[in-house]
GROMACS .gro file of C-alpha atoms in nm:
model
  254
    1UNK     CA    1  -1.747   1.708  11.999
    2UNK     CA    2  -1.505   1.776  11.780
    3UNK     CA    3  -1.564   1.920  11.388
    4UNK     CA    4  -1.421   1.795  11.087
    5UNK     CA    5  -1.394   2.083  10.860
    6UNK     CA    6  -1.375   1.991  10.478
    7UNK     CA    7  -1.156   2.253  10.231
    8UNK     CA    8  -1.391   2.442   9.992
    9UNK     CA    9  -1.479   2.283   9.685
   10UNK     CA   10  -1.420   2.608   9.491
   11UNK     CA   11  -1.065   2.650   9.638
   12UNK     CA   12  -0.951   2.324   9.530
   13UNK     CA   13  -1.098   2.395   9.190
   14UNK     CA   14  -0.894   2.726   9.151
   15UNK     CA   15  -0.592   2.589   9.316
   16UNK     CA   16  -0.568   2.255   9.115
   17UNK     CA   17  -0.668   2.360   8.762
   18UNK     CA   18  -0.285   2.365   8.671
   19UNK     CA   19  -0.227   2.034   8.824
   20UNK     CA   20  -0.570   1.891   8.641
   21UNK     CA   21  -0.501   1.536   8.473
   22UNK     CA   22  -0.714   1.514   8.064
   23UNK     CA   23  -0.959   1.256   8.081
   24UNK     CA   24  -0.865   0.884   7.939
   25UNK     CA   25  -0.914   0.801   7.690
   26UNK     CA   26  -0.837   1.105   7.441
   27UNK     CA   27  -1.131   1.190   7.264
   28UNK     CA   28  -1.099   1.209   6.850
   29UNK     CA   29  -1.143   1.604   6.877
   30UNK     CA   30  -0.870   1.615   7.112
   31UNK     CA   31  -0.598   1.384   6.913
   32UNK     CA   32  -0.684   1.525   6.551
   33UNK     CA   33  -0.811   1.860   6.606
   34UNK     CA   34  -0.518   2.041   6.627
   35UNK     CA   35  -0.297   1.897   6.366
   36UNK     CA   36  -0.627   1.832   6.095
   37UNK     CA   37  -0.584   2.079   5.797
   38UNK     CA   38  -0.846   2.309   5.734
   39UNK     CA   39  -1.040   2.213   5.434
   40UNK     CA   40  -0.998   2.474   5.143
   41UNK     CA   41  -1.211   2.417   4.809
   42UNK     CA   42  -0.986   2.380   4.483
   43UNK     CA   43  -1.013   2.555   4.174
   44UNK     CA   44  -1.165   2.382   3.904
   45UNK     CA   45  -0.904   2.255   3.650
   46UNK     CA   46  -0.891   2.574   3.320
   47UNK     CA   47  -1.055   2.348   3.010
   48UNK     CA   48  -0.902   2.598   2.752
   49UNK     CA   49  -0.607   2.377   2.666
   50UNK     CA   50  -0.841   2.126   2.562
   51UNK     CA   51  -1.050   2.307   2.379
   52UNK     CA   52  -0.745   2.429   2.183
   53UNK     CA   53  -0.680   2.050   2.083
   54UNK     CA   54  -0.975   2.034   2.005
   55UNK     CA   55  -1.026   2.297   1.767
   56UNK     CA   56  -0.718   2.245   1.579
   57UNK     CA   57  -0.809   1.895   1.509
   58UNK     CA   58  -1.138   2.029   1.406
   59UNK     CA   59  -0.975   2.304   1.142
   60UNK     CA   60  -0.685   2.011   1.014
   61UNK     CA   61  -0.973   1.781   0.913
   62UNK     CA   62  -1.137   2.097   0.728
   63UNK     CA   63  -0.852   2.141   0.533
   64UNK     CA   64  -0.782   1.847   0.476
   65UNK     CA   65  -1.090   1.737   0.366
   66UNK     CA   66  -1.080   2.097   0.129
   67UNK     CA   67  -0.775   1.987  -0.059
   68UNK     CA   68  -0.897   1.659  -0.154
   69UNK     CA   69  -1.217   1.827  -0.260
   70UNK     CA   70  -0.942   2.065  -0.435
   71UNK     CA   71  -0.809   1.799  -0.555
   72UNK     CA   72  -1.085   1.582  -0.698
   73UNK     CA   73  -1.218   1.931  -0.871
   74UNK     CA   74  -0.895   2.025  -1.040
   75UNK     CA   75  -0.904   1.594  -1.116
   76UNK     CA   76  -1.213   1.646  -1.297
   77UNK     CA   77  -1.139   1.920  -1.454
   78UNK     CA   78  -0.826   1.738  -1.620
   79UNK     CA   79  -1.006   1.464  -1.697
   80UNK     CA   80  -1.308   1.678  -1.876
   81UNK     CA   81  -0.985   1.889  -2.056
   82UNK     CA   82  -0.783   1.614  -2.141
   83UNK     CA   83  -0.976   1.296  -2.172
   84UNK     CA   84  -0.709   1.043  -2.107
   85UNK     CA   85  -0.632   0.703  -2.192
   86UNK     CA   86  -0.540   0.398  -2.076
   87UNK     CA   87  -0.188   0.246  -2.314
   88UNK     CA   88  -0.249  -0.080  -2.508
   89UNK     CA   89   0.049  -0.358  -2.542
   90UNK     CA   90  -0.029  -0.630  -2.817
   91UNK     CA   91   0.210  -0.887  -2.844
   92UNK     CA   92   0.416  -0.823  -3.213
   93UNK     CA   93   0.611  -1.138  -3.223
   94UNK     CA   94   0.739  -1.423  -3.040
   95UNK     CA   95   0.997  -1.673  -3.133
   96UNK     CA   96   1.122  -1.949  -2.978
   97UNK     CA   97   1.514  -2.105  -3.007
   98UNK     CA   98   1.549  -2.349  -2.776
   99UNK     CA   99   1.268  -2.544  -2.545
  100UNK     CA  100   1.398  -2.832  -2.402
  101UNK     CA  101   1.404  -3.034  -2.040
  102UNK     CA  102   1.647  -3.242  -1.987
  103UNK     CA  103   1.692  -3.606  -1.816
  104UNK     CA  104   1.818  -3.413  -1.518
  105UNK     CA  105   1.457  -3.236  -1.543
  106UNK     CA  106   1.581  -2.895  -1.598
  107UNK     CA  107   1.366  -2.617  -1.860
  108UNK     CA  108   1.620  -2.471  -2.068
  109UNK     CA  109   1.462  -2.215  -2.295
  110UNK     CA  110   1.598  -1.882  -2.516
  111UNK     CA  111   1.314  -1.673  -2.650
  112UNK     CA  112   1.266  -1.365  -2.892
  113UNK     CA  113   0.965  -1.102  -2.764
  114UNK     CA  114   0.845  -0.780  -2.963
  115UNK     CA  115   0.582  -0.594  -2.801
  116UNK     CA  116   0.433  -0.284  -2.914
  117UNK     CA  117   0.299  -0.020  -2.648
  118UNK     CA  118   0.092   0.227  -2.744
  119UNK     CA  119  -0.013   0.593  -2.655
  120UNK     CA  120  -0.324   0.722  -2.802
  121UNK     CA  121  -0.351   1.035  -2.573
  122UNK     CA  122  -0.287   1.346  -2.732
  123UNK     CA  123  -0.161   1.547  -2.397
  124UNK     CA  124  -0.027   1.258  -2.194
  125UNK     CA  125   0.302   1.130  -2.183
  126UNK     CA  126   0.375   0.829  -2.010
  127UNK     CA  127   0.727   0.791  -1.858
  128UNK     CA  128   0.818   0.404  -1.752
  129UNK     CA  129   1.054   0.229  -1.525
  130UNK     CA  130   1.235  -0.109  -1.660
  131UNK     CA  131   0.963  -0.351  -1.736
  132UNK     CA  132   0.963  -0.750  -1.555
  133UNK     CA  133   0.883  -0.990  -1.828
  134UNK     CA  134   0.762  -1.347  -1.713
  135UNK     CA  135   0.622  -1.604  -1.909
  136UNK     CA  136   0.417  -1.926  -1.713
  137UNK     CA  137   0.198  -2.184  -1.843
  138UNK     CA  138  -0.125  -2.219  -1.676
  139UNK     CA  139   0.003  -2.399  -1.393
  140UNK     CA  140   0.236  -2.121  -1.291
  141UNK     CA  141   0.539  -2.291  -1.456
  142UNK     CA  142   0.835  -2.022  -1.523
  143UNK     CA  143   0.912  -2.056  -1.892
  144UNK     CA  144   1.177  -1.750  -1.945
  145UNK     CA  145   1.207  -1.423  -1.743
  146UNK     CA  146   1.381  -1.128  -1.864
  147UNK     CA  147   1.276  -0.726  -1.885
  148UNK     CA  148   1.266  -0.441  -2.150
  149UNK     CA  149   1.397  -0.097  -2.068
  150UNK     CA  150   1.289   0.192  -1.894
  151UNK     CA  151   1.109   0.432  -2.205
  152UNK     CA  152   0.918   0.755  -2.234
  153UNK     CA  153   0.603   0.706  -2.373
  154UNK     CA  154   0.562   1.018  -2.649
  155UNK     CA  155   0.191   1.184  -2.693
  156UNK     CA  156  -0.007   0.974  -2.967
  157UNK     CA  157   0.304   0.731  -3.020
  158UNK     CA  158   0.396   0.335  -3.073
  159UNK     CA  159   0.711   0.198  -2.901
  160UNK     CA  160   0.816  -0.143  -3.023
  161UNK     CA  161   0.985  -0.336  -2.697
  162UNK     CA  162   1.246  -0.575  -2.755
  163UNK     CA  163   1.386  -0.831  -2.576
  164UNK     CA  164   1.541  -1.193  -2.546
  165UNK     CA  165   1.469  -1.384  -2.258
  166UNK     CA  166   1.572  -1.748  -2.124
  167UNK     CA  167   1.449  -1.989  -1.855
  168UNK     CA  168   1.787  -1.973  -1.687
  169UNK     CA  169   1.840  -2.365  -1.665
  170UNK     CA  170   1.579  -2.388  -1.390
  171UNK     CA  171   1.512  -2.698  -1.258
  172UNK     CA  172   1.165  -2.861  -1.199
  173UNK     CA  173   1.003  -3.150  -0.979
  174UNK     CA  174   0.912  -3.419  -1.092
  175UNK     CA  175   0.543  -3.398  -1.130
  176UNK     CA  176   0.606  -3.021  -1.386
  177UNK     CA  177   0.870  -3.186  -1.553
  178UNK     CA  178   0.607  -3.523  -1.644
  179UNK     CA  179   0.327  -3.238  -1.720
  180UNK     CA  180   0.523  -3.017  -1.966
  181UNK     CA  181   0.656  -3.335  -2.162
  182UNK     CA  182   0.326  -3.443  -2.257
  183UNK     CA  183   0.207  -3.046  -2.315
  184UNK     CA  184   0.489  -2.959  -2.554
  185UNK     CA  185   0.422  -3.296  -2.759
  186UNK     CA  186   0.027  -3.131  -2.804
  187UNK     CA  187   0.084  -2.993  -3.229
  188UNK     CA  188  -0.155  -2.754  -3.107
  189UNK     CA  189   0.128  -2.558  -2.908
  190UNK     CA  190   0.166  -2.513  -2.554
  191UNK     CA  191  -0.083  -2.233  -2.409
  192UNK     CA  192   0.153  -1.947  -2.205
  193UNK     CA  193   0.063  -1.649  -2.082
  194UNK     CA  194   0.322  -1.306  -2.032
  195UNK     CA  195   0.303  -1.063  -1.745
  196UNK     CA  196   0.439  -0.758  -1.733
  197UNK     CA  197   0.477  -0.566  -1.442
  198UNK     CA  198   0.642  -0.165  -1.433
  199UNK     CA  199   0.548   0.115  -1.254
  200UNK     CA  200   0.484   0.460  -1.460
  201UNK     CA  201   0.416   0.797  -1.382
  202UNK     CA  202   0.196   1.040  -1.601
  203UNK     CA  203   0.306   1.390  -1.744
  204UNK     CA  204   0.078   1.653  -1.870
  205UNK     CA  205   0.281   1.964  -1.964
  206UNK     CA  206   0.428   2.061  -1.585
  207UNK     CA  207   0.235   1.849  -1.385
  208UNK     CA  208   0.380   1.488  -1.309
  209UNK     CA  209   0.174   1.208  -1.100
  210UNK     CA  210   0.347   0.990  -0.856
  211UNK     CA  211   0.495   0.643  -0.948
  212UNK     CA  212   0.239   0.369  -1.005
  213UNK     CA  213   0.226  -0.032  -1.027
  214UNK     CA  214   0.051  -0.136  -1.357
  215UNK     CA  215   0.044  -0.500  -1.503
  216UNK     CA  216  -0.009  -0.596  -1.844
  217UNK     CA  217  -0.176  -1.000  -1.843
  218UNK     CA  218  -0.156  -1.135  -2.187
  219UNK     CA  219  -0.335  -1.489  -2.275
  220UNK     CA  220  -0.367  -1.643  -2.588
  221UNK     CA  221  -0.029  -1.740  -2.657
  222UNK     CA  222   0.071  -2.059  -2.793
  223UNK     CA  223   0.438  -2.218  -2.827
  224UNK     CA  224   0.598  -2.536  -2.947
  225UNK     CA  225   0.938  -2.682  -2.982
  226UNK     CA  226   1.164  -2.546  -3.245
  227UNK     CA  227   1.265  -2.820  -3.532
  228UNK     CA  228   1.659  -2.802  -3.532
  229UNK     CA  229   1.824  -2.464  -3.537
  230UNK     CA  230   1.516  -2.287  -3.677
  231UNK     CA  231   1.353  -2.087  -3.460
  232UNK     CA  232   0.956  -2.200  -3.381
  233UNK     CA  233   0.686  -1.882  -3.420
  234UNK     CA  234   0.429  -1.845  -3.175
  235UNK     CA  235   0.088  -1.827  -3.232
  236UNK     CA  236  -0.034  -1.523  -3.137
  237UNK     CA  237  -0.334  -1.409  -3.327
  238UNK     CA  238  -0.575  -1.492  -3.032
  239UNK     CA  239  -0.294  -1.323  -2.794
  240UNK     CA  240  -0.514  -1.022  -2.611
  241UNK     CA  241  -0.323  -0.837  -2.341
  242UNK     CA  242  -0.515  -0.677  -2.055
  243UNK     CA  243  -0.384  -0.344  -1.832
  244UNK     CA  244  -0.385  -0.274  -1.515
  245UNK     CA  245  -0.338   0.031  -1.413
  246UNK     CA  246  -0.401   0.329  -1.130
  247UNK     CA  247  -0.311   0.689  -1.210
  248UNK     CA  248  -0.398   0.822  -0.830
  249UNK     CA  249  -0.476   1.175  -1.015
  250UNK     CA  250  -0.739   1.039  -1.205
  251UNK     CA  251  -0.771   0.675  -0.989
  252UNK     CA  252  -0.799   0.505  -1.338
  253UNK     CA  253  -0.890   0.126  -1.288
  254UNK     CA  254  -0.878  -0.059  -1.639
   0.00000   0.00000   0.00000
């Protein structure tokens, strides 16, 4: 009987192990762990550059907020010192030339203004840009524009303003035109009020304020036509004129 002989399991184990097929499919350890990176913790971002921002927002606040309080000490202290005051306008005279509309419905007017300005302060000098004149009725008709000149305003002084202004041949619709007919026929005059509108600054010895808007409203005024070449007065002895103004220094409201 003849016997099969088998080769040794452990020979084919040693002899083969070059020739040895991987298994299939590839296992996830065997496709990624050779080319995964190795995990390294990072460093937690340095926070000093914020905290830099942070303080030197902090500290330009502070100082601002000390140089207003500078500010509003050294205010006081002027205003304690110094006690200024507002200027008063009053209307001196006004006189009208010509006041006419025509068929076409255009305002034609030529009028004479005084108005005195005054200074009561006794350290303050006011120093004023040219001055816009307008004069409306009380439905925001134009009558005459015009302006005074620029002026420095002396300590404890009274500036008369003079000017001549005109309507500029200004035409108006229908319904103004209809409205100021029957108005200027009223004996009692025709009601106008005069803006002004500037802006002034404020000197006390070397210290100057910035520019600032001020208005001067004044109501009261009454007009009527002129009787030939004669020039018509105004009535002005209910005229009161009221001022506007904001010295940022002091933040005067009047």
């Amino acid at each position: 009987m003849k016997d099969t002989v088998f080769p040794s399991s452990r020979q084919a184990t040693n002899g083969g192990a070059a020739a040895a097929k991987p298994s299939f499919p590839a296992t996830k350890s065997q496709l990624y762990g050779a080319t995964r990176p190795l995990y390294r913790p990072q460093p937690k971002p340095h926070r000093y550059r914020r905290s830099c921002c942070c303080s030197c927002c902090i500290w330009t606040t502070v100082t601002i907020l000390i140089l207003l309080l500078l500010a509003g000490v050294s205010a006081a202290i002027l205003t304690l010192i110094y006690s200024p005051h507002r200027p008063t306008f009053t209307v001196s005279s006004l006189k009208v030339s010509t006041l006419k509309i025509t068929s076409s419905s255009k305002l034609i007017t030529n009028i004479t203004l005084n108005v005195n300005a005054k200074n009561p302060n006794k350290e303050l000098i006011y120093i004023y840009d040219p001055i816009a004149i307008s004069l409306t009725t009380k439905n925001d008709v134009v009558m005459a524009n015009g302006s005074f000149g620029p002026f420095v305003h002396g300590t404890k002084n009274n500036t008369l303003l003079k000017a001549t202004i005109s309507g500029g041949s200004q035409e108006l619709d229908d319904s103004s035109a209809g409205e100021l007919r029957v108005a200027l026929k009223n004996k009692k005059g025709l009601p106008l009020k005069m803006k002004l509108d500037t802006k002034v600054k404020a000197k006390i010895g070397g210290l100057k304020t910035p520019k600032v808007g001020i208005r001067v409203i004044c109501e009261g005024i009454k007009v009527t036509v002129p009787n030939g070449k004669s020039p018509s007065k105004a009535s002005i002895s209910n005229a009161k004129c009221k001022v506007d103004l904001r010295v940022k220094i002091w933040r005067w409201t009047f």
